[in-house]
PDB file of C-alpha atoms in Angstrom:
ATOM      1  CA  MET A   1      82.039 118.585  80.981  1.00 90.00           C
ATOM      2  CA  PHE A   2      82.135 119.832  84.811  1.00 92.00           C
ATOM      3  CA  LEU A   3      79.505 122.044  84.346  1.00 92.00           C
ATOM      4  CA  ARG A   4      76.837 118.424  83.447  1.00 94.00           C
ATOM      5  CA  THR A   5      78.817 116.942  86.672  1.00 95.00           C
ATOM      6  CA  VAL A   6      77.781 119.854  88.603  1.00 95.00           C
ATOM      7  CA  THR A   7      73.827 119.947  87.817  1.00 94.00           C
ATOM      8  CA  ASP A   8      73.964 116.162  87.677  1.00 95.00           C
ATOM      9  CA  THR A   9      75.126 115.809  90.993  1.00 95.00           C
ATOM     10  CA  PHE A  10      72.369 118.270  92.648  1.00 95.00           C
ATOM     11  CA  THR A  11      70.373 116.226  90.174  1.00 95.00           C
ATOM     12  CA  ALA A  12      70.954 113.175  91.499  1.00 95.00           C
ATOM     13  CA  LEU A  13      70.911 114.364  94.956  1.00 96.00           C
ATOM     14  CA  ASN A  14      67.799 115.727  94.917  1.00 95.00           C
ATOM     15  CA  LYS A  15      65.824 112.938  93.893  1.00 95.00           C
ATOM     16  CA  SER A  16      68.123 110.370  96.575  1.00 95.00           C
ATOM     17  CA  LYS A  17      67.732 112.247  99.337  1.00 94.00           C
ATOM     18  CA  SER A  18      64.939 110.669 101.471  1.00 94.00           C
ATOM     19  CA  LYS A  19      67.239 107.543 101.137  1.00 95.00           C
ATOM     20  CA  ILE A  20      70.221 108.956 101.558  1.00 95.00           C
ATOM     21  CA  ILE A  21      68.955 111.137 104.807  1.00 94.00           C
ATOM     22  CA  THR A  22      67.498 108.122 106.230  1.00 94.00           C
ATOM     23  CA  ALA A  23      70.410 105.560 104.898  1.00 94.00           C
ATOM     24  CA  THR A  24      72.702 107.992 106.306  1.00 94.00           C
ATOM     25  CA  ALA A  25      71.131 108.797 109.502  1.00 93.00           C
ATOM     26  CA  ILE A  26      72.296 106.022 111.792  1.00 93.00           C
ATOM     27  CA  PRO A  27      76.176 106.499 111.460  1.00 93.00           C
ATOM     28  CA  LEU A  28      75.645 110.434 112.020  1.00 92.00           C
ATOM     29  CA  LEU A  29      74.360 110.076 115.031  1.00 92.00           C
ATOM     30  CA  ILE A  30      77.125 107.909 116.523  1.00 91.00           C
ATOM     31  CA  SER A  31      79.121 109.718 115.172  1.00 89.00           C
ATOM     32  CA  THR A  32      77.709 113.836 116.354  1.00 87.00           C
ATOM     33  CA  PHE A  33      77.754 112.009 120.014  1.00 88.00           C
ATOM     34  CA  ILE A  34      81.178 110.329 119.746  1.00 87.00           C
ATOM     35  CA  GLY A  35      82.451 114.154 118.566  1.00 81.00           C
ATOM     36  CA  LEU A  36      80.430 115.749 121.855  1.00 81.00           C
ATOM     37  CA  VAL A  37      82.101 113.114 124.100  1.00 81.00           C
ATOM     38  CA  THR A  38      85.797 113.745 122.579  1.00 81.00           C
ATOM     39  CA  ASP A  39      85.641 117.556 122.694  1.00 74.00           C
ATOM     40  CA  GLN A  40      85.028 117.026 126.289  1.00 77.00           C
ATOM     41  CA  SER A  41      87.375 114.685 127.223  1.00 74.00           C
ATOM     42  CA  GLU A  42      90.932 115.488 127.693  1.00 74.00           C
ATOM     43  CA  SER A  43      92.857 112.238 127.099  1.00 77.00           C
ATOM     44  CA  VAL A  44      94.623 112.350 123.881  1.00 78.00           C
ATOM     45  CA  PHE A  45      94.086 108.617 123.422  1.00 81.00           C
ATOM     46  CA  ALA A  46      90.667 109.249 123.591  1.00 78.00           C
ATOM     47  CA  MET A  47      90.651 111.841 121.008  1.00 82.00           C
ATOM     48  CA  PHE A  48      92.672 109.153 119.012  1.00 85.00           C
ATOM     49  CA  ILE A  49      90.207 106.702 119.116  1.00 87.00           C
ATOM     50  CA  GLY A  50      87.246 109.153 118.622  1.00 85.00           C
ATOM     51  CA  MET A  51      88.270 109.727 115.493  1.00 87.00           C
ATOM     52  CA  PHE A  52      89.670 106.704 114.255  1.00 89.00           C
ATOM     53  CA  VAL A  53      86.035 105.217 115.039  1.00 90.00           C
ATOM     54  CA  THR A  54      84.371 108.297 113.687  1.00 90.00           C
ATOM     55  CA  THR A  55      86.738 107.998 110.323  1.00 92.00           C
ATOM     56  CA  ALA A  56      85.337 104.216 110.273  1.00 94.00           C
ATOM     57  CA  LEU A  57      81.925 105.146 110.274  1.00 94.00           C
ATOM     58  CA  THR A  58      82.182 108.197 107.227  1.00 93.00           C
ATOM     59  CA  ALA A  59      83.775 106.184 105.715  1.00 95.00           C
ATOM     60  CA  ILE A  60      80.313 103.656 106.258  1.00 95.00           C
ATOM     61  CA  ILE A  61      78.314 106.670 104.962  1.00 95.00           C
ATOM     62  CA  SER A  62      80.680 107.989 101.796  1.00 96.00           C
ATOM     63  CA  ILE A  63      79.653 104.013 100.718  1.00 96.00           C
ATOM     64  CA  GLN A  64      76.030 103.599 101.194  1.00 95.00           C
ATOM     65  CA  VAL A  65      75.967 107.282  99.424  1.00 97.00           C
ATOM     66  CA  HIS A  66      77.880 106.150  95.933  1.00 97.00           C
ATOM     67  CA  LYS A  67      76.303 102.659  96.177  1.00 96.00           C
ATOM     68  CA  ILE A  68      72.988 105.557  95.881  1.00 96.00           C
ATOM     69  CA  LEU A  69      73.682 107.252  93.046  1.00 96.00           C
ATOM     70  CA  ILE A  70      75.915 104.826  91.283  1.00 96.00           C
ATOM     71  CA  LEU A  71      74.346 101.341  91.168  1.00 94.00           C
ATOM     72  CA  GLY A  72      70.745 102.728  92.472  1.00 93.00           C
ATOM     73  CA  GLU A  73      68.213 103.474  94.932  1.00 92.00           C
ATOM     74  CA  ASP A  74      67.345  99.038  95.891  1.00 91.00           C
ATOM     75  CA  SER A  75      71.252  98.765  96.586  1.00 92.00           C
ATOM     76  CA  VAL A  76      71.399 100.666  99.701  1.00 92.00           C
ATOM     77  CA  PRO A  77      68.901  99.035 102.760  1.00 90.00           C
ATOM     78  CA  THR A  78      66.550 101.773 103.577  1.00 85.00           C
ATOM     79  CA  TYR A  79      68.088 102.551 107.048  1.00 86.00           C
ATOM     80  CA  GLY A  80      71.607 102.050 105.496  1.00 87.00           C
ATOM     81  CA  THR A  81      73.600  98.725 107.416  1.00 86.00           C
ATOM     82  CA  MET A  82      76.650  99.149 109.636  1.00 86.00           C
ATOM     83  CA  LYS A  83      77.460  95.510 108.771  1.00 86.00           C
ATOM     84  CA  TRP A  84      81.209  95.889 108.318  1.00 92.00           C
ATOM     85  CA  GLY A  85      82.956  94.148 105.213  1.00 91.00           C
ATOM     86  CA  LEU A  86      85.918  93.923 102.813  1.00 92.00           C
ATOM     87  CA  VAL A  87      84.263  96.474 100.751  1.00 94.00           C
ATOM     88  CA  GLU A  88      84.044  98.490 104.316  1.00 94.00           C
ATOM     89  CA  SER A  89      87.882  97.244 104.912  1.00 95.00           C
ATOM     90  CA  TRP A  90      89.509  98.038 101.964  1.00 95.00           C
ATOM     91  CA  TYR A  91      87.537 102.197 101.070  1.00 96.00           C
ATOM     92  CA  PHE A  92      88.248 102.524 105.107  1.00 95.00           C
ATOM     93  CA  GLY A  93      92.155 101.344 104.432  1.00 94.00           C
ATOM     94  CA  HIS A  94      92.354 103.254 101.626  1.00 94.00           C
ATOM     95  CA  THR A  95      91.063 106.403 103.711  1.00 94.00           C
ATOM     96  CA  LEU A  96      94.098 105.939 106.039  1.00 93.00           C
ATOM     97  CA  LEU A  97      96.282 105.781 103.866  1.00 92.00           C
ATOM     98  CA  MET A  98      96.072 108.994 102.164  1.00 89.00           C
ATOM     99  CA  TYR A  99      95.786 110.308 105.177  1.00 87.00           C
ATOM    100  CA  ALA A 100      98.951 108.533 106.051  1.00 88.00           C
ATOM    101  CA  ILE A 101     100.441 110.077 102.990  1.00 83.00           C
ATOM    102  CA  CYS A 102      99.439 113.743 102.984  1.00 80.00           C
ATOM    103  CA  TYR A 103     100.293 113.941 106.965  1.00 80.00           C
ATOM    104  CA  GLY A 104     103.716 112.492 105.736  1.00 79.00           C
ATOM    105  CA  LEU A 105     104.409 115.052 102.643  1.00 75.00           C
ATOM    106  CA  TYR A 106     103.733 117.753 105.162  1.00 73.00           C
ATOM    107  CA  ARG A 107     106.336 116.744 107.476  1.00 75.00           C
ATOM    108  CA  VAL A 108     108.547 116.121 104.611  1.00 72.00           C
ATOM    109  CA  GLY A 109     107.177 119.872 103.008  1.00 67.00           C
ATOM    110  CA  VAL A 110     107.828 120.973 106.274  1.00 65.00           C
ATOM    111  CA  HIS A 111     111.264 121.200 105.923  1.00 69.00           C
ATOM    112  CA  LEU A 112     111.406 121.763 101.838  1.00 68.00           C
ATOM    113  CA  GLY A 113     111.120 125.474 102.141  1.00 69.00           C
ATOM    114  CA  PRO A 114     109.484 127.418  98.462  1.00 73.00           C
ATOM    115  CA  LEU A 115     109.879 123.397  96.895  1.00 73.00           C
ATOM    116  CA  ALA A 116     106.863 122.184  99.374  1.00 72.00           C
ATOM    117  CA  LEU A 117     104.537 124.465  97.598  1.00 76.00           C
ATOM    118  CA  VAL A 118     105.511 122.167  94.136  1.00 77.00           C
ATOM    119  CA  ALA A 119     105.288 119.073  96.020  1.00 75.00           C
ATOM    120  CA  ALA A 120     101.652 120.171  97.001  1.00 79.00           C
ATOM    121  CA  VAL A 121     100.972 120.694  93.698  1.00 83.00           C
ATOM    122  CA  LEU A 122     102.010 117.747  92.719  1.00 82.00           C
ATOM    123  CA  LEU A 123      99.979 116.044  94.979  1.00 83.00           C
ATOM    124  CA  ALA A 124      96.711 117.568  94.300  1.00 87.00           C
ATOM    125  CA  ILE A 125      97.325 116.292  90.776  1.00 88.00           C
ATOM    126  CA  ILE A 126      97.848 113.412  92.269  1.00 88.00           C
ATOM    127  CA  GLY A 127      96.041 112.387  94.687  1.00 89.00           C
ATOM    128  CA  ALA A 128      92.071 114.260  92.513  1.00 92.00           C
ATOM    129  CA  ARG A 129      92.494 111.335  90.125  1.00 93.00           C
ATOM    130  CA  ALA A 130      93.765 108.944  92.561  1.00 94.00           C
ATOM    131  CA  PHE A 131      90.195 109.644  94.060  1.00 94.00           C
ATOM    132  CA  MET A 132      88.669 107.941  91.862  1.00 95.00           C
ATOM    133  CA  ALA A 133      89.348 104.560  93.361  1.00 95.00           C
ATOM    134  CA  PHE A 134      86.988 105.842  95.847  1.00 96.00           C
ATOM    135  CA  PRO A 135      83.980 104.630  94.155  1.00 96.00           C
ATOM    136  CA  ALA A 136      85.090 102.349  92.461  1.00 96.00           C
ATOM    137  CA  ILE A 137      85.538 100.238  95.929  1.00 96.00           C
ATOM    138  CA  ALA A 138      82.445 101.546  97.663  1.00 96.00           C
ATOM    139  CA  VAL A 139      80.620  99.596  94.289  1.00 95.00           C
ATOM    140  CA  GLY A 140      82.489  96.089  95.639  1.00 92.00           C
ATOM    141  CA  LYS A 141      85.457  96.293  92.775  1.00 93.00           C
ATOM    142  CA  GLY A 142      89.024  95.464  94.328  1.00 89.00           C
ATOM    143  CA  VAL A 143      90.585  98.368  93.339  1.00 93.00           C
ATOM    144  CA  SER A 144      93.549 100.919  94.555  1.00 92.00           C
ATOM    145  CA  PHE A 145      94.886 104.142  94.116  1.00 92.00           C
ATOM    146  CA  LYS A 146      96.464 103.207  90.895  1.00 93.00           C
ATOM    147  CA  TYR A 147      93.673 102.373  89.361  1.00 94.00           C
ATOM    148  CA  GLY A 148      92.129 105.502  90.592  1.00 94.00           C
ATOM    149  CA  VAL A 149      94.965 107.177  88.155  1.00 93.00           C
ATOM    150  CA  GLU A 150      94.692 105.003  85.135  1.00 93.00           C
ATOM    151  CA  VAL A 151      90.375 106.000  84.590  1.00 94.00           C
ATOM    152  CA  THR A 152      91.157 109.439  84.973  1.00 93.00           C
ATOM    153  CA  GLN A 153      93.997 109.883  81.808  1.00 92.00           C
ATOM    154  CA  GLY A 154      93.558 113.022  80.139  1.00 92.00           C
ATOM    155  CA  HIS A 155      90.630 114.310  82.727  1.00 94.00           C
ATOM    156  CA  THR A 156      93.739 116.059  85.317  1.00 93.00           C
ATOM    157  CA  VAL A 157      91.678 119.595  85.317  1.00 94.00           C
ATOM    158  CA  TYR A 158      88.527 118.163  85.597  1.00 95.00           C
ATOM    159  CA  MET A 159      88.557 116.295  88.661  1.00 95.00           C
ATOM    160  CA  LEU A 160      91.479 118.889  90.371  1.00 94.00           C
ATOM    161  CA  LEU A 161      87.746 120.422  89.789  1.00 95.00           C
ATOM    162  CA  VAL A 162      85.414 117.760  90.948  1.00 95.00           C
ATOM    163  CA  SER A 163      87.685 116.356  93.646  1.00 93.00           C
ATOM    164  CA  PHE A 164      89.187 119.563  94.946  1.00 92.00           C
ATOM    165  CA  VAL A 165      88.201 123.261  94.109  1.00 93.00           C
ATOM    166  CA  PHE A 166      84.241 122.638  93.657  1.00 94.00           C
ATOM    167  CA  PRO A 167      84.020 121.663  97.673  1.00 93.00           C
ATOM    168  CA  ILE A 168      86.719 124.311  98.545  1.00 93.00           C
ATOM    169  CA  ILE A 169      83.866 126.364  96.546  1.00 93.00           C
ATOM    170  CA  VAL A 170      80.875 124.503  98.732  1.00 92.00           C
ATOM    171  CA  SER A 171      82.260 124.608 101.910  1.00 92.00           C
ATOM    172  CA  ILE A 172      83.340 128.482 102.167  1.00 93.00           C
ATOM    173  CA  SER A 173      79.828 129.078 100.476  1.00 90.00           C
ATOM    174  CA  LEU A 174      78.529 127.389 103.329  1.00 89.00           C
ATOM    175  CA  ILE A 175      80.590 128.929 106.485  1.00 88.00           C
ATOM    176  CA  PRO A 176      78.040 131.797 106.966  1.00 87.00           C
ATOM    177  CA  LEU A 177      75.859 129.349 108.156  1.00 82.00           C
ATOM    178  CA  LEU A 178      77.972 128.477 110.835  1.00 82.00           C
ATOM    179  CA  LEU A 179      76.918 131.190 113.070  1.00 81.00           C
ATOM    180  CA  LEU A 180      73.695 130.210 113.673  1.00 80.00           C
ATOM    181  CA  PRO A 181      72.095 129.617 116.785  1.00 79.00           C
ATOM    182  CA  ILE A 182      71.838 125.873 116.231  1.00 75.00           C
ATOM    183  CA  PRO A 183      72.865 123.334 117.455  1.00 73.00           C
ATOM    184  CA  PHE A 184      74.851 120.644 116.299  1.00 76.00           C
ATOM    185  CA  LEU A 185      75.694 122.837 113.428  1.00 82.00           C
ATOM    186  CA  ASP A 186      78.941 121.588 112.559  1.00 82.00           C
ATOM    187  CA  SER A 187      78.365 118.262 112.152  1.00 84.00           C
ATOM    188  CA  LEU A 188      74.897 119.194 110.215  1.00 87.00           C
ATOM    189  CA  TYR A 189      77.940 121.102 107.759  1.00 89.00           C
ATOM    190  CA  ALA A 190      80.605 118.786 107.243  1.00 90.00           C
ATOM    191  CA  TYR A 191      77.723 116.231 107.065  1.00 91.00           C
ATOM    192  CA  VAL A 192      76.470 118.284 104.435  1.00 92.00           C
ATOM    193  CA  ILE A 193      80.153 118.762 102.319  1.00 94.00           C
ATOM    194  CA  SER A 194      80.465 115.298 102.738  1.00 94.00           C
ATOM    195  CA  ILE A 195      78.091 114.025 101.046  1.00 95.00           C
ATOM    196  CA  ILE A 196      78.530 116.794  98.309  1.00 95.00           C
ATOM    197  CA  SER A 197      81.877 116.557  98.055  1.00 95.00           C
ATOM    198  CA  VAL A 198      81.080 112.289  97.500  1.00 96.00           C
ATOM    199  CA  GLY A 199      78.054 112.660  95.065  1.00 96.00           C
ATOM    200  CA  MET A 200      80.508 114.867  92.730  1.00 96.00           C
ATOM    201  CA  LEU A 201      83.166 112.073  92.790  1.00 96.00           C
ATOM    202  CA  SER A 202      80.244 109.489  92.068  1.00 97.00           C
ATOM    203  CA  ILE A 203      78.682 111.205  89.505  1.00 96.00           C
ATOM    204  CA  ALA A 204      82.450 111.986  87.882  1.00 96.00           C
ATOM    205  CA  TYR A 205      82.614 108.065  88.183  1.00 95.00           C
ATOM    206  CA  ARG A 206      79.000 107.062  85.668  1.00 94.00           C
ATOM    207  CA  ILE A 207      80.832 109.407  83.283  1.00 94.00           C
ATOM    208  CA  ILE A 208      84.616 108.642  82.755  1.00 93.00           C
ATOM    209  CA  VAL A 209      84.780 104.803  83.575  1.00 89.00           C
ATOM    210  CA  GLU A 210      80.641 103.797  82.509  1.00 79.00           C
ATOM    211  CA  GLY A 211      79.900 106.254  80.340  1.00 79.00           C
ATOM    212  CA  LYS A 212      76.655 107.813  81.880  1.00 59.00           C
TER     213      LYS A 212
END
């Protein structure tokens, strides 16, 4: 099932690569520009605002990729959309909630000593399954992390592989490319990893939820 997910993900991404590139180009360029500006700024406030806006742009990119792979290429305009609606707000809100939970548990974990590892494992298990809420939200379902946990019952190991293990392996394998003297390579690297990770979740959603 996992190997099928990997194969189907790269097949789907390759098939829709032109649509994905054109649909996500604008938010990617804006995000890259914001990164350049905030990197040169010494203002903590500017960095915070930059991270906030970049996260919102990443949500837009992720939503459009989810739609393309789950609903089909016709579900997204040729050059994507920067329109901000209920879906984007709900997706973005869950992204911020995920960050807040991780940060909160990190702060608590500092005081737990060896138990921090146990807490991290439990968080990974629950989080991997909860992530299934993201593709569902992207295609218009008003669900929460609880939905992700419920629909992935019995697929814990599978979701750990999809959500964490495979993206980490891909990230590590592509690190040598960062040594190439190519402008904005770090932004491109993050973009590619993000697209592959989102693609894996999209295909997992199709397999588990839609039974395809």
